[in-house]
Short mmCIF file of C-alpha atoms in Angstrom, two decimals:
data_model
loop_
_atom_site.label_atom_id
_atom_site.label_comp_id
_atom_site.label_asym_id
_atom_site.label_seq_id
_atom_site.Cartn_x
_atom_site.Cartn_y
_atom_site.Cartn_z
CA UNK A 1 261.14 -1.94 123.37
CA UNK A 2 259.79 0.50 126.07
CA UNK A 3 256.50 2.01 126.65
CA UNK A 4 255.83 4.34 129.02
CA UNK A 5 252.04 5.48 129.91
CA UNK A 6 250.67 8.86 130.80
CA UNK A 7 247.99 11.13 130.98
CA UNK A 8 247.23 14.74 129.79
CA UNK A 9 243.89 15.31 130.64
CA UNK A 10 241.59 12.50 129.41
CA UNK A 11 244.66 11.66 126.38
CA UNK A 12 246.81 8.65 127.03
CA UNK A 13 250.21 9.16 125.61
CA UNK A 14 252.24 6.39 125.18
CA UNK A 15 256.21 7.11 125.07
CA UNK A 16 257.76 4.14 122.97
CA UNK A 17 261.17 3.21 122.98
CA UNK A 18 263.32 1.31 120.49
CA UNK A 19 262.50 -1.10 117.96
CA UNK A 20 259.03 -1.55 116.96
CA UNK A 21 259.54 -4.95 115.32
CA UNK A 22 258.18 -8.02 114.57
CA UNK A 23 259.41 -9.27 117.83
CA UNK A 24 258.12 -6.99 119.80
CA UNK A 25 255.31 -5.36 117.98
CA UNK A 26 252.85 -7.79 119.92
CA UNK A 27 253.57 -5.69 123.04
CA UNK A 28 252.48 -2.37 121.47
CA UNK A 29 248.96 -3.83 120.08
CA UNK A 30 247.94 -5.15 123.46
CA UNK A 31 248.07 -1.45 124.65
CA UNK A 32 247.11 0.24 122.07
CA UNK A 33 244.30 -2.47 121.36
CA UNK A 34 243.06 -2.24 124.75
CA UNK A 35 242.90 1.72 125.44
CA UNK A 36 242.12 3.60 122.11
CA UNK A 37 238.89 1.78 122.68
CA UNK A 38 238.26 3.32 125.98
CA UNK A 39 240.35 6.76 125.73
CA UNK A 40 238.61 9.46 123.88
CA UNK A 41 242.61 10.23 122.29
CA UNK A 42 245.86 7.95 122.00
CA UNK A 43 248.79 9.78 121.12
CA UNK A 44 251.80 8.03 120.33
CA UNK A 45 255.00 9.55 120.80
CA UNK A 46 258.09 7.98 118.91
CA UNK A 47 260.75 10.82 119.76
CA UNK A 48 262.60 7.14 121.77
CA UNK A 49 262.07 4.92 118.88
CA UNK A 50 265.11 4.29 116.84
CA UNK A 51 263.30 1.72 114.17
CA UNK A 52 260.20 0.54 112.61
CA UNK A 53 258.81 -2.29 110.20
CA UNK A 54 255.78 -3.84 108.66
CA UNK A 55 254.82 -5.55 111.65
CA UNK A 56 254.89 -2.22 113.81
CA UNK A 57 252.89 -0.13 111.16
CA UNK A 58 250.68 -2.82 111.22
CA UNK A 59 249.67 -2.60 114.62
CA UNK A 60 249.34 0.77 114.22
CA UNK A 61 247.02 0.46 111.33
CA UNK A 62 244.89 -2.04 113.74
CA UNK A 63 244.97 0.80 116.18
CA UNK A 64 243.52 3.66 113.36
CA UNK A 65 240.81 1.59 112.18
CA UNK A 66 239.67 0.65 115.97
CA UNK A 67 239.81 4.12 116.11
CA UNK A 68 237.86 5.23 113.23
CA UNK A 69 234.87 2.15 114.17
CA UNK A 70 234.16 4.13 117.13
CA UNK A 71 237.10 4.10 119.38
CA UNK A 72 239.47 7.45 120.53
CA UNK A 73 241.08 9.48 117.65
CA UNK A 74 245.12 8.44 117.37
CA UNK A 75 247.86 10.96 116.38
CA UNK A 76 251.11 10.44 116.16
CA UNK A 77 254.59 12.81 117.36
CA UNK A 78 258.01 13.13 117.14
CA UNK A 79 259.14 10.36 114.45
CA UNK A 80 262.94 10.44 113.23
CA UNK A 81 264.34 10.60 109.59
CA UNK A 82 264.33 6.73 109.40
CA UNK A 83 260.80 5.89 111.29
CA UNK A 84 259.06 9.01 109.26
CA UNK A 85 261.14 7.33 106.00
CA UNK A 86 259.56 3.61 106.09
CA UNK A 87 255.82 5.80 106.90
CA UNK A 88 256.83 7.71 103.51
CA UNK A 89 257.80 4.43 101.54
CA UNK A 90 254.95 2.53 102.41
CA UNK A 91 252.25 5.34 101.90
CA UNK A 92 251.33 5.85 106.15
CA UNK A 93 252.28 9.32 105.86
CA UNK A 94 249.16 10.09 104.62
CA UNK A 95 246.75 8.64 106.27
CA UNK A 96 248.12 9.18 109.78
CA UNK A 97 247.93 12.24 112.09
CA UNK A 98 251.08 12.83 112.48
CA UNK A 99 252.34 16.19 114.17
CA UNK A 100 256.02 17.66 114.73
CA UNK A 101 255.98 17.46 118.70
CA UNK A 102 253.59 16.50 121.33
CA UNK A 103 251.50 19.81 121.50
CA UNK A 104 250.42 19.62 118.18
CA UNK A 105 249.57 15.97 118.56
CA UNK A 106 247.42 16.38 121.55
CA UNK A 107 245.47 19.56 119.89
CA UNK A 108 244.50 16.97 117.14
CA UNK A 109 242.97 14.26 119.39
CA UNK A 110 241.27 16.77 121.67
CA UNK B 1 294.95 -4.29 101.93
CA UNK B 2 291.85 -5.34 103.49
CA UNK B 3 291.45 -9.44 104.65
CA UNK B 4 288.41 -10.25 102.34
CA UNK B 5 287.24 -12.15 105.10
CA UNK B 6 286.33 -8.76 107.02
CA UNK B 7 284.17 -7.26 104.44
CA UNK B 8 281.70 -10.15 105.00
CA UNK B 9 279.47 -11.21 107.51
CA UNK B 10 277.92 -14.46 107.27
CA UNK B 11 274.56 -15.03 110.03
CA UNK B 12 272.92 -18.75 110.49
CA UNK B 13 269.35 -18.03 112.04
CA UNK B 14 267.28 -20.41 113.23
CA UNK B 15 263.47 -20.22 112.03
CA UNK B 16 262.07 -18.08 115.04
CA UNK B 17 261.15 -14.59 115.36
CA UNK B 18 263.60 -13.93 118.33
CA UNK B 19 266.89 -14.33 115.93
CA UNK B 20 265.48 -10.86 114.51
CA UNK B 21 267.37 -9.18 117.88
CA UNK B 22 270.73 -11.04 116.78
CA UNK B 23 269.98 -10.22 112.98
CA UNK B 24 269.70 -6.65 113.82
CA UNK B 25 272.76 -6.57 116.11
CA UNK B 26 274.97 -8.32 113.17
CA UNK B 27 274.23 -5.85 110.76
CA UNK B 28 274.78 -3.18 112.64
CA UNK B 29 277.83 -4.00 113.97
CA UNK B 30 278.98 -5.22 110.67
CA UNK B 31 278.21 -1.70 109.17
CA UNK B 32 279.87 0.49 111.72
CA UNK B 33 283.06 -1.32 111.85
CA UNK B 34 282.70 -0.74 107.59
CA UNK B 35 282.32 2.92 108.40
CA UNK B 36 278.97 2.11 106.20
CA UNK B 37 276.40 4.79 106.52
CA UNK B 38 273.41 4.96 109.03
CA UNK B 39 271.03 5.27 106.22
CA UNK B 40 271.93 2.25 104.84
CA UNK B 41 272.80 0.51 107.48
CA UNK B 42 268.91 0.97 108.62
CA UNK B 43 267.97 -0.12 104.97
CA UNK B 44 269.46 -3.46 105.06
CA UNK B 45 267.95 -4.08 108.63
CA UNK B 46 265.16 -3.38 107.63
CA UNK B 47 264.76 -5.53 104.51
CA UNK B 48 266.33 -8.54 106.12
CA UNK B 49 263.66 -7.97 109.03
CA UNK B 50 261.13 -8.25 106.75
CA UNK B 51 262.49 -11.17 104.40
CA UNK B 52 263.49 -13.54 107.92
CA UNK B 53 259.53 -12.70 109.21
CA UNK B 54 257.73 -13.71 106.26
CA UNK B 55 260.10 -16.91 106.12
CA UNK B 56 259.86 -17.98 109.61
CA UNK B 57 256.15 -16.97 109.48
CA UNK B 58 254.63 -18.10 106.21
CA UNK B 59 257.51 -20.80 104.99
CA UNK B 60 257.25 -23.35 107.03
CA UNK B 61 254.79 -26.49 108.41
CA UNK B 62 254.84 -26.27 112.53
CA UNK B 63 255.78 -30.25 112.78
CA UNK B 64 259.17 -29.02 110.88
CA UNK B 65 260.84 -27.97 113.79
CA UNK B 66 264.30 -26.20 113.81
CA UNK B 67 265.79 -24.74 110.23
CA UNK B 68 268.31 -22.80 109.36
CA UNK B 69 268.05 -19.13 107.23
CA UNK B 70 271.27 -18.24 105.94
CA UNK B 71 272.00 -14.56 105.51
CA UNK B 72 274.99 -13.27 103.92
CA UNK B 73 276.92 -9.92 103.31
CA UNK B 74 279.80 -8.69 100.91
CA UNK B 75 280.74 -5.67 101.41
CA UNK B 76 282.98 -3.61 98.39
CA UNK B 77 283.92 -0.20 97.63
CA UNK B 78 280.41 0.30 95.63
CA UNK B 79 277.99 -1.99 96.94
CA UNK B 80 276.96 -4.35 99.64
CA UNK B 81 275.55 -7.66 97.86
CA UNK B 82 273.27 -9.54 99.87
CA UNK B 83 272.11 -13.36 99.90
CA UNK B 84 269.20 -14.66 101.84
CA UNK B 85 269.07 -18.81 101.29
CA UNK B 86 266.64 -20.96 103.15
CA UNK B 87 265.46 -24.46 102.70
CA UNK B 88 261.64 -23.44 103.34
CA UNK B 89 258.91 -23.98 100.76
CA UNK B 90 259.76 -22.65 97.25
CA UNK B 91 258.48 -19.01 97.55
CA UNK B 92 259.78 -16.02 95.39
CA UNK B 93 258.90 -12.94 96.44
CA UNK B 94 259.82 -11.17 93.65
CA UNK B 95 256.63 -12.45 92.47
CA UNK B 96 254.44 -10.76 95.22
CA UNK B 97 251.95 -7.67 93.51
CA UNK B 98 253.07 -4.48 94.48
CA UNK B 99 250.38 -2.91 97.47
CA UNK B 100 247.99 -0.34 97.30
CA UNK B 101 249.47 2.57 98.86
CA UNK B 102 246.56 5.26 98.59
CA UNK B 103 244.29 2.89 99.62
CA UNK B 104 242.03 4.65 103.01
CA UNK B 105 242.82 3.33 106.57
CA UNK B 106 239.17 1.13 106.04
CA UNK B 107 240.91 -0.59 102.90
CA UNK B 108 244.46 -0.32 103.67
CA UNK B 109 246.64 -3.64 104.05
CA UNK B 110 249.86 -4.72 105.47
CA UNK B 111 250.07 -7.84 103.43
CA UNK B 112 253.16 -7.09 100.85
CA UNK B 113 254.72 -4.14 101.89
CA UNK B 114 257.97 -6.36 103.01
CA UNK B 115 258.64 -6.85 99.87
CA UNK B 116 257.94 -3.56 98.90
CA UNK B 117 260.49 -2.17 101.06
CA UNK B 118 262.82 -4.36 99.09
CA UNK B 119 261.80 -3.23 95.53
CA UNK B 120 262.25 0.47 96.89
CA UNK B 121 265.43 0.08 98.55
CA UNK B 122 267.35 -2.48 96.83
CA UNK B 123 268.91 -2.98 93.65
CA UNK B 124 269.58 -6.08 91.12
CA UNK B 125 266.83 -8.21 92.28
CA UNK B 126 267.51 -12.02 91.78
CA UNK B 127 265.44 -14.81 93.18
CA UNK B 128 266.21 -18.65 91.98
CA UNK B 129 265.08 -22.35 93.30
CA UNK B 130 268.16 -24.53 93.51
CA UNK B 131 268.58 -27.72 95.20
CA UNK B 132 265.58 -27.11 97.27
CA UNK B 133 266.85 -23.78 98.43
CA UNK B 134 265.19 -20.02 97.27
CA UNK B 135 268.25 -17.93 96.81
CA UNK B 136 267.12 -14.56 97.15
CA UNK B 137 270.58 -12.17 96.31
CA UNK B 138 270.00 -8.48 95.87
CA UNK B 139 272.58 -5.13 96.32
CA UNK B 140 272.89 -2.31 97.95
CA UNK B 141 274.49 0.72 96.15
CA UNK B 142 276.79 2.57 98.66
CA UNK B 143 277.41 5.87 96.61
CA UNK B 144 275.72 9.45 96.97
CA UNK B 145 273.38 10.43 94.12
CA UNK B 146 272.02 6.50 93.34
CA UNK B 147 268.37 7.05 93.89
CA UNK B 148 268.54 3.32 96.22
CA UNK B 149 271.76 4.30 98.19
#
């Protein structure tokens, strides 16, 4: 898995590529732990990521509720059919921003 | 005719989460040479992710040192039947409560939703204790139209 870092304005956007697993779903929460505490917006883009489980939308759920206790405000672009599938099954769809492309993720975190 | 032997795929994983990479790469490979569809071919991954996690995680003592999960596949012109067998401690999730999935972010839990995944996506669930082993077997319906396929 890749994550690539940048800014638009006072928004991180992190870029991640491949599988966000339970092997590598550690590397995601030490960024996303870290900045959505100190970034007024996080928005995640997963047009590169090709798979997600548990263990990923459970970092990400770590990340929301930093994020609700007083951190930045997290939105999330781009998924594919399978990634937006396992948000579906397990009930995330709903209780994550979560935006066609980039544009419309950064207009809900601003 | 086919050589039965191709239509399955038989993994030996030792109990860390690094043998998820080679787990992942099986599979796939498996399902592609089967001509087996993307869709389902992202199912199984991701139910055997979850299944090999929670037993590497939760199933055994640290002093226990190296074990072995094996993870099989049979592949026929309907189904794919899986078996997951591992000598950890007896555990059958099959018996796990289903999660809370309108629950708010404040509430909301991760704990379960592995096996959730499995209940949604799988078919024929069958968990038994034998010889010190949880056999977990379960199928996966290849044809267009079954709600699991």
């Amino acid at each position: 898995m890749q994550i690539n870092e940048t800014m638009d304005g006072e928004v991180l956007i992190l870029a991640v590529q491949g599988r966000l697993d339970s092997n590598t779903s550690k590397q995601l929460d030490e960024v996303l732990t870290n900045q959505i505490q100190s970034k007024p917006g996080v928005v995640l883009d997963f047009s590169g990521l090709e798979y997600i489980s548990s263990a990923g939308l459970r970092v990400l759920l770590k990340g929301a509720k930093q994020g609700r206790a007083g951190g930045g405000k997290l939105a999330l672009c781009c998924l594919s059919s399978h990634v937006r599938e396992v948000f579906d099954i397990s009930g995330f769809s709903s209780i994550f921003s979560i935006h066609d492309d980039r544009a419309g993720a950064l207009v809900a975190v601003k | 005719m086919l050589d039965a032997g191709e239509m399955q795929l038989e993994l030996v994983l030792r109990n860390e989460l690094a043998e998820i990479d080679r787990l992942a790469e099986a599979v796939e490979a498996f399902c592609e040479k089967h001509a087996v569809p993307p869709d389902t071919a992202f199912h199984l991954n991701l139910v055997l992710e979850e299944l090999v996690t929670n037993i590497v995680s939760y199933g055994y003592d640290e002093a226990e040192g190296r074990r072995e999960i094996r993870v099989r596949l049979a592949l026929d012109a309907q189904s794919i039947v899986v078996d997951v067998i591992d000598d950890a401690r007896p555990f059958d999730p099959l018996s796990v409560p289903e999660p809370d999935l309108d629950a708010s972010v404040e509430s909301r839990a991760i704990g379960g939703l592995g096996v959730h995944f499995l209940r949604t996506l799988m078919r024929d669930l069958c968990y038994r204790r034998e010889n010190g082993q949880n056999h977990l077997t379960f199928r996966k319906p290849l044809a267009e139209g079954d709600p699991a396929a």
